[in-house]
Amino acid sequence: MNRADDPKIIERISWLRRELNRHNHRYFVIDDPVISDAEYDRMMQELISIEAQWPELVSPDSPSVRVGSAPLDRFETLAHRYPMMSLDKGFSEADFFSFDERVRKGLGVENPVLYTTEPKIDGVAVELVYKGGRLTLASTRGDGDTGEMITENVRTISTVPLVLENPMDFSLPSLLEVRGEIFISKAGFKRLNDERMGQDLPLFANARNAAAGSLRQLDSRITAQRQLEIYVYGISEPAALEVDSHADALARLGQLGFRINPLVRCRITGEAVIAYIHEINGLRDRLPYEIDGIVAKVDRFFFQELLGATSRRPRWAIAIKFEATQEVTRVIDIQIQVGRTGALTPVAHLEPVSIAGVTVSRATLHNQDEIRKKDVRVGDRVFVRRAGDVIPEIVKVITEDRNGSERPFDMPRNCPVCGSEAVRLEDEAVTRCVSIACPAQVKANIRHFASKSAFDIDGLGEKIINQLVDRQRISSCADIFTLTVDDLKDLDRMGEKSAQNLVQAIAASRRISLARFLYALGIRHVGEYAAGVLSEEFESIDDIMAADTERLEKIDGIGPRAAASITDFMRQEQNLAIIRRLLSGGVEIYRETTENKELPLSGKTFVLTGTLDSMTRSAAKARIEAVGGKVAGSVSKKTDYVVAGDSPGSKLDQARALGIVILDEDQLDSLLSGTNSFLQTRQADLPDTYRAGRQEEV
Ligand code: IVH
């Protein structure tokens, strides 16, 4: 029988630990795994079982600690050797310029001072203490002087090195204190809140609270499940790493195995900092994690030392904050909106609140389940979030603020617009109005029909459509083509002249491509992409009307749901009647040929890097151009795709830093041959391309 001091076991255990640490770093920090997940799991299982058999061999920097360990009674406190300071804040270009002026005045220099800039991640500041290259302590910032010891929790975070890598054999201080921000990604936050909603647990108001709450668990096994991450941004004493600038310190930290934000920009002038602020603000919605600004730091340590600090804040750094994406307001009502497909969507009407420069007075509540799970009531104070073009959303109710007067909301049994029955099918989350004559549906349908990607009828907007339907001048999209100047000229905000213009615009829209025509019909699950696919597959609308589900399902790009929905649509007499009336009313459908068609990749710019296996660069270029794309030599914000072959160059890093979609050769091939819907899924794909970058940039 083996004993714990059996050299074979000790050798095996240290090999497993070394290998697991190495693969962990490759997978999580540099995003370049060399073994499969299954192999990793097998090694981890072996390690855990050896340690279970010989508890005396358990060690605090064994990778097995990533799964968490026995709960604590409370957190010990820990005094920081050097205080963890906070940052001066600014909100504008002007604030940065005056900071830059103070810096130059302080240093007595006229020349530009160089800054290293970083995104300011909205998470929790931590200090990691490494003794002899091993993580021995981790603590929160606390009041800046004393924090809480959260070592076991931090050890569970995959991107925190337990043992430092030191491939270049730098001389390392026996004590190294590294500082950084622990956070949870937007996706991780959403997943966590969804999970909690399902278990009726209180929700987190934002990603920062979720990260803080997860870090402050006495049971590190819970923390281990929370998908926390880290980016490190500094060290407690500049001298520790024998480098003389912040940029070099970050580069060195990267070599030691720490994860550094790939969006760090090194040694740039004040002017470039301004550009950086705009660039990062522009990327904000597409980043996989929450940021609340950028941080600019004077790069040279010598200058930092000269400038010094006030009691709490260094004079050599500033945070330029972005506008908050979340605010608190009150729900004044919940009303139902009826959409094109008859879906009844509850919408919260809010006390107007300005979020990131836009006044928000409504937020979607999606459906009945969502209201129930979030328990949103009329009168509640709520956190509302708005990001980019996304519809504002209620994140969480502040239940602590309730006084008992709040009213719960129930979905109505009848459509609030037409009074017909509203039903919820068993396998669906949405409740729908059963009447196809419902004016709300008719209006929404006509809006869709006239919209830019469909018939594109200039001047036929929501207000006009509402009046026309309410006054019963039209009751379906087929009626649009019968409208005369007389029908229009007495509507609100219309006159003879604008009525004539609208009639002309309607006439001009009559000639339409098959793809647009199909899209305009508003068949469920048939968006622009599917409509395009159908228009290539079929000669005419008659052929599509005659196709059965089986035939449709066989088409690449048409899923079973879309196929069923198309045949369903074409079976309904009233839909066929509308199509017939459109055609007899003068709508003329043409089929696109290669000459008159907008090519699938028109307007898209590609950059190639590395060697491609299956084609030469010039062949790749020719293929891209054949479908309308352009190939450029360098990566910029205007680049849509970067194609990475073998041994890609710095263009790949630039693409990562700018959040550009990266394709491998297979993906390029399927994009060019039109076998996938990459163009459609582009937004959704973005976060994945945003994994940890490599270190060359620093
Ligand atoms: S530097 C003396 N860099 O912002 C320098 N802080 O108010 C101290 N933060 O508590 C911090 N990203 O939690 C720095 N790249 C970054 C940061 C960052 C986020 C947080 C950190 C700190 C707070 C400063």
XYZ file of C-alpha atoms in Angstrom, residues 172-457:
286
model
C 10.950 38.136 -8.213
C 10.499 39.853 -4.869
C 9.785 37.437 -2.060
C 6.653 39.479 -1.451
C 4.526 40.786 -4.326
C 1.208 42.567 -3.859
C -0.886 42.747 -6.993
C -4.066 44.759 -7.356
C -6.937 44.336 -9.693
C -10.642 44.219 -10.205
C -12.774 41.131 -9.735
C -15.941 41.163 -11.784
C -18.662 39.074 -13.320
C -19.408 39.285 -17.054
C -22.712 40.658 -18.326
C -23.652 37.156 -19.435
C -22.608 35.676 -16.080
C -24.693 38.280 -14.273
C -27.735 37.564 -16.384
C -27.340 33.819 -15.910
C -26.995 34.261 -12.164
C -30.072 36.472 -11.872
C -32.114 34.157 -14.117
C -31.140 31.270 -11.887
C -32.079 33.198 -8.763
C -35.362 34.261 -10.304
C -36.177 30.577 -10.837
C -35.391 29.853 -7.186
C -37.273 32.899 -5.876
C -34.086 34.366 -4.437
C -33.501 38.131 -4.278
C -31.958 39.483 -7.473
C -28.737 41.453 -7.765
C -29.226 45.019 -8.963
C -26.149 45.016 -11.185
C -23.004 43.115 -12.100
C -20.917 44.864 -9.461
C -23.268 43.843 -6.661
C -23.317 40.328 -8.019
C -19.505 40.212 -7.967
C -19.317 41.709 -4.472
C -22.008 39.381 -3.154
C -20.290 36.378 -4.666
C -16.920 37.346 -3.202
C -18.367 37.805 0.270
C -19.594 34.240 0.620
C -18.347 32.462 3.702
C -18.658 29.250 1.733
C -16.117 29.381 -1.080
C -17.886 26.530 -2.856
C -20.617 29.012 -3.691
C -18.096 31.546 -4.967
C -16.592 28.815 -7.147
C -19.888 28.526 -9.017
C -20.207 32.229 -9.735
C -17.914 32.622 -12.748
C -15.928 35.514 -11.353
C -13.038 36.889 -13.354
C -10.161 39.268 -12.773
C -8.135 41.866 -14.612
C -5.151 43.119 -12.681
C -4.101 46.757 -12.978
C -1.154 47.383 -10.693
C 1.162 46.599 -7.808
C 1.339 48.078 -4.338
C 4.940 49.338 -4.612
C 6.358 50.366 -7.959
C 9.860 49.096 -7.122
C 8.728 45.495 -6.669
C 9.083 44.413 -10.286
C 12.274 46.275 -11.238
C 10.606 48.133 -14.062
C 10.209 51.865 -14.307
C 6.823 52.360 -15.839
C 3.236 51.283 -15.369
C 3.115 49.829 -18.888
C 6.173 47.690 -18.172
C 4.697 46.586 -14.868
C 1.558 45.407 -16.656
C 3.612 43.603 -19.271
C 5.613 41.887 -16.549
C 2.455 40.948 -14.658
C 1.150 39.414 -17.869
C 4.299 37.314 -18.151
C 3.854 36.161 -14.575
C 0.478 34.725 -15.508
C -1.926 37.522 -14.603
C -4.753 38.545 -16.841
C -4.377 42.066 -18.197
C -7.149 43.824 -20.049
C -6.366 43.703 -23.791
C -7.824 47.190 -24.153
C -4.947 48.718 -22.181
C -3.239 51.398 -24.266
C 0.368 52.149 -23.374
C 2.266 55.435 -23.327
C -0.051 57.707 -25.193
C -0.298 61.484 -25.242
C -3.122 63.453 -23.648
C -4.677 63.930 -27.099
C -4.708 60.191 -27.620
C -6.289 59.725 -24.190
C -9.236 61.813 -25.412
C -9.571 59.570 -28.459
C -9.298 56.535 -26.177
C -12.152 57.825 -23.998
C -14.398 58.024 -27.062
C -13.248 54.702 -28.428
C -13.922 52.812 -25.207
C -17.234 54.597 -24.669
C -18.201 53.480 -28.179
C -17.275 49.884 -27.417
C -18.993 49.897 -24.064
C -22.226 48.142 -25.029
C -20.344 45.478 -26.928
C -17.894 44.630 -24.154
C -18.691 41.418 -22.309
C -18.324 43.132 -18.923
C -19.548 46.366 -17.362
C -17.294 49.394 -17.317
C -18.050 52.792 -15.846
C -15.253 54.786 -17.415
C -11.561 54.717 -18.186
C -8.517 55.277 -15.998
C -5.508 57.258 -17.221
C -2.266 56.890 -15.300
C 0.979 58.812 -15.742
C 3.135 56.052 -17.175
C 6.575 56.665 -15.634
C 6.970 55.658 -12.022
C 9.507 58.408 -11.506
C 6.861 60.973 -12.473
C 4.290 59.249 -10.290
C 6.645 59.556 -7.363
C 7.282 63.248 -8.046
C 3.577 63.945 -8.202
C 2.750 61.955 -5.080
C -0.692 61.728 -3.588
C -3.155 63.593 -1.456
C -4.272 61.634 1.576
C -6.507 59.268 -0.418
C -5.858 59.838 -4.091
C -2.790 59.740 -6.287
C -2.137 62.943 -8.238
C -0.903 60.890 -11.186
C -4.129 59.150 -12.120
C -7.676 60.079 -13.001
C -10.851 58.176 -13.754
C -12.994 59.651 -16.513
C -16.438 58.330 -15.809
C -19.090 57.480 -18.396
C -22.774 58.021 -17.898
C -24.559 55.489 -15.732
C -26.642 52.927 -17.657
C -28.867 52.223 -14.721
C -31.153 54.409 -12.632
C -33.869 54.061 -10.047
C -37.410 55.196 -10.807
C -41.031 54.297 -10.082
C -43.521 52.173 -12.016
C -46.633 54.321 -12.456
C -48.614 51.856 -14.512
C -48.377 48.585 -16.382
C -50.130 48.535 -19.744
C -50.510 46.004 -22.475
C -49.145 46.577 -25.949
C -50.476 44.408 -28.770
C -47.924 43.545 -31.422
C -48.064 42.462 -35.035
C -48.478 38.807 -34.170
C -51.117 39.576 -31.573
C -48.678 39.110 -28.707
C -49.738 40.972 -25.582
C -46.617 42.543 -24.118
C -46.825 44.163 -20.692
C -45.018 47.489 -20.653
C -44.097 49.356 -17.490
C -44.835 53.073 -17.630
C -42.256 54.837 -15.512
C -41.705 58.166 -13.896
C -39.447 59.630 -16.599
C -35.778 59.273 -15.749
C -32.708 60.236 -17.724
C -30.355 57.322 -18.372
C -27.144 57.952 -20.297
C -28.599 61.033 -21.934
C -31.974 59.582 -22.950
C -35.252 60.079 -21.126
C -36.736 56.705 -20.353
C -40.435 56.473 -19.528
C -41.221 52.903 -20.513
C -39.613 49.520 -20.035
C -40.603 46.153 -21.395
C -41.718 43.461 -18.983
C -41.654 40.789 -21.723
C -44.450 38.510 -20.538
C -46.451 37.154 -17.657
C -43.695 34.877 -16.330
C -41.206 37.699 -16.254
C -43.571 39.921 -14.233
C -44.295 37.121 -11.839
C -40.677 36.132 -11.347
C -39.485 39.696 -10.894
C -42.665 40.475 -8.968
C -43.041 43.922 -10.488
C -46.034 45.852 -9.126
C -47.545 49.208 -9.985
C -46.062 51.719 -7.535
C -42.775 49.841 -7.087
C -39.420 51.564 -7.103
C -37.207 49.725 -9.568
C -33.748 49.639 -11.110
C -34.038 50.335 -14.824
C -31.248 49.657 -17.263
C -30.755 51.028 -20.748
C -27.799 50.099 -22.925
C -27.287 51.140 -26.531
C -30.298 50.528 -28.726
C -31.708 47.864 -26.498
C -35.213 48.410 -25.097
C -35.000 49.583 -21.467
C -35.547 46.841 -18.950
C -36.453 46.534 -15.290
C -33.579 44.734 -13.582
C -34.972 44.466 -10.094
C -37.624 45.766 -7.736
C -36.490 47.536 -4.573
C -38.819 45.565 -2.344
C -37.441 47.314 0.752
C -39.150 50.505 -0.416
C -42.659 49.019 -0.571
C -45.347 50.459 1.676
C -48.150 48.047 0.896
C -49.946 50.245 -1.624
C -48.324 48.537 -4.622
C -50.656 46.698 -6.973
C -49.694 43.364 -8.565
C -50.486 43.010 -12.249
C -52.330 40.202 -13.967
C -52.447 39.567 -17.675
C -55.930 40.381 -18.974
C -58.089 37.585 -20.334
C -59.141 39.744 -23.227
C -57.260 41.823 -25.723
C -57.344 45.401 -24.383
C -57.645 46.747 -27.930
C -60.406 44.660 -29.533
C -61.847 42.737 -26.599
C -61.300 39.325 -28.204
C -60.113 36.449 -26.116
C -56.391 36.410 -25.238
C -54.886 32.957 -24.934
C -51.588 31.541 -23.884
C -50.583 28.322 -25.607
C -49.099 25.737 -23.323
C -45.588 25.769 -24.749
C -45.370 29.526 -25.162
C -44.478 32.328 -22.791
C -46.574 34.866 -24.667
C -50.302 35.526 -24.486
C -51.948 36.346 -27.795
C -55.080 38.042 -29.018
C -56.930 35.479 -31.130
C -58.525 37.964 -33.526
C -56.711 38.690 -36.754
C -58.950 41.705 -37.279
C -57.670 43.296 -34.067
C -56.868 46.924 -34.953
C -53.650 46.796 -32.916
C -52.417 43.879 -35.007
C -53.637 45.478 -38.208
C -51.797 48.708 -37.405
C -48.595 46.913 -36.447
C -48.826 44.791 -39.577
C -49.220 47.807 -41.792
C -46.337 49.573 -40.059
C -44.186 46.550 -40.788
C -45.444 46.391 -44.375
C -44.507 50.031 -45.020
C -41.189 49.906 -43.158
C -37.776 50.525 -44.634
C -36.804 46.890 -45.224
C -40.223 46.033 -46.678
C -42.182 48.314 -49.077
C -40.281 51.347 -47.786
C -43.164 53.788 -48.242
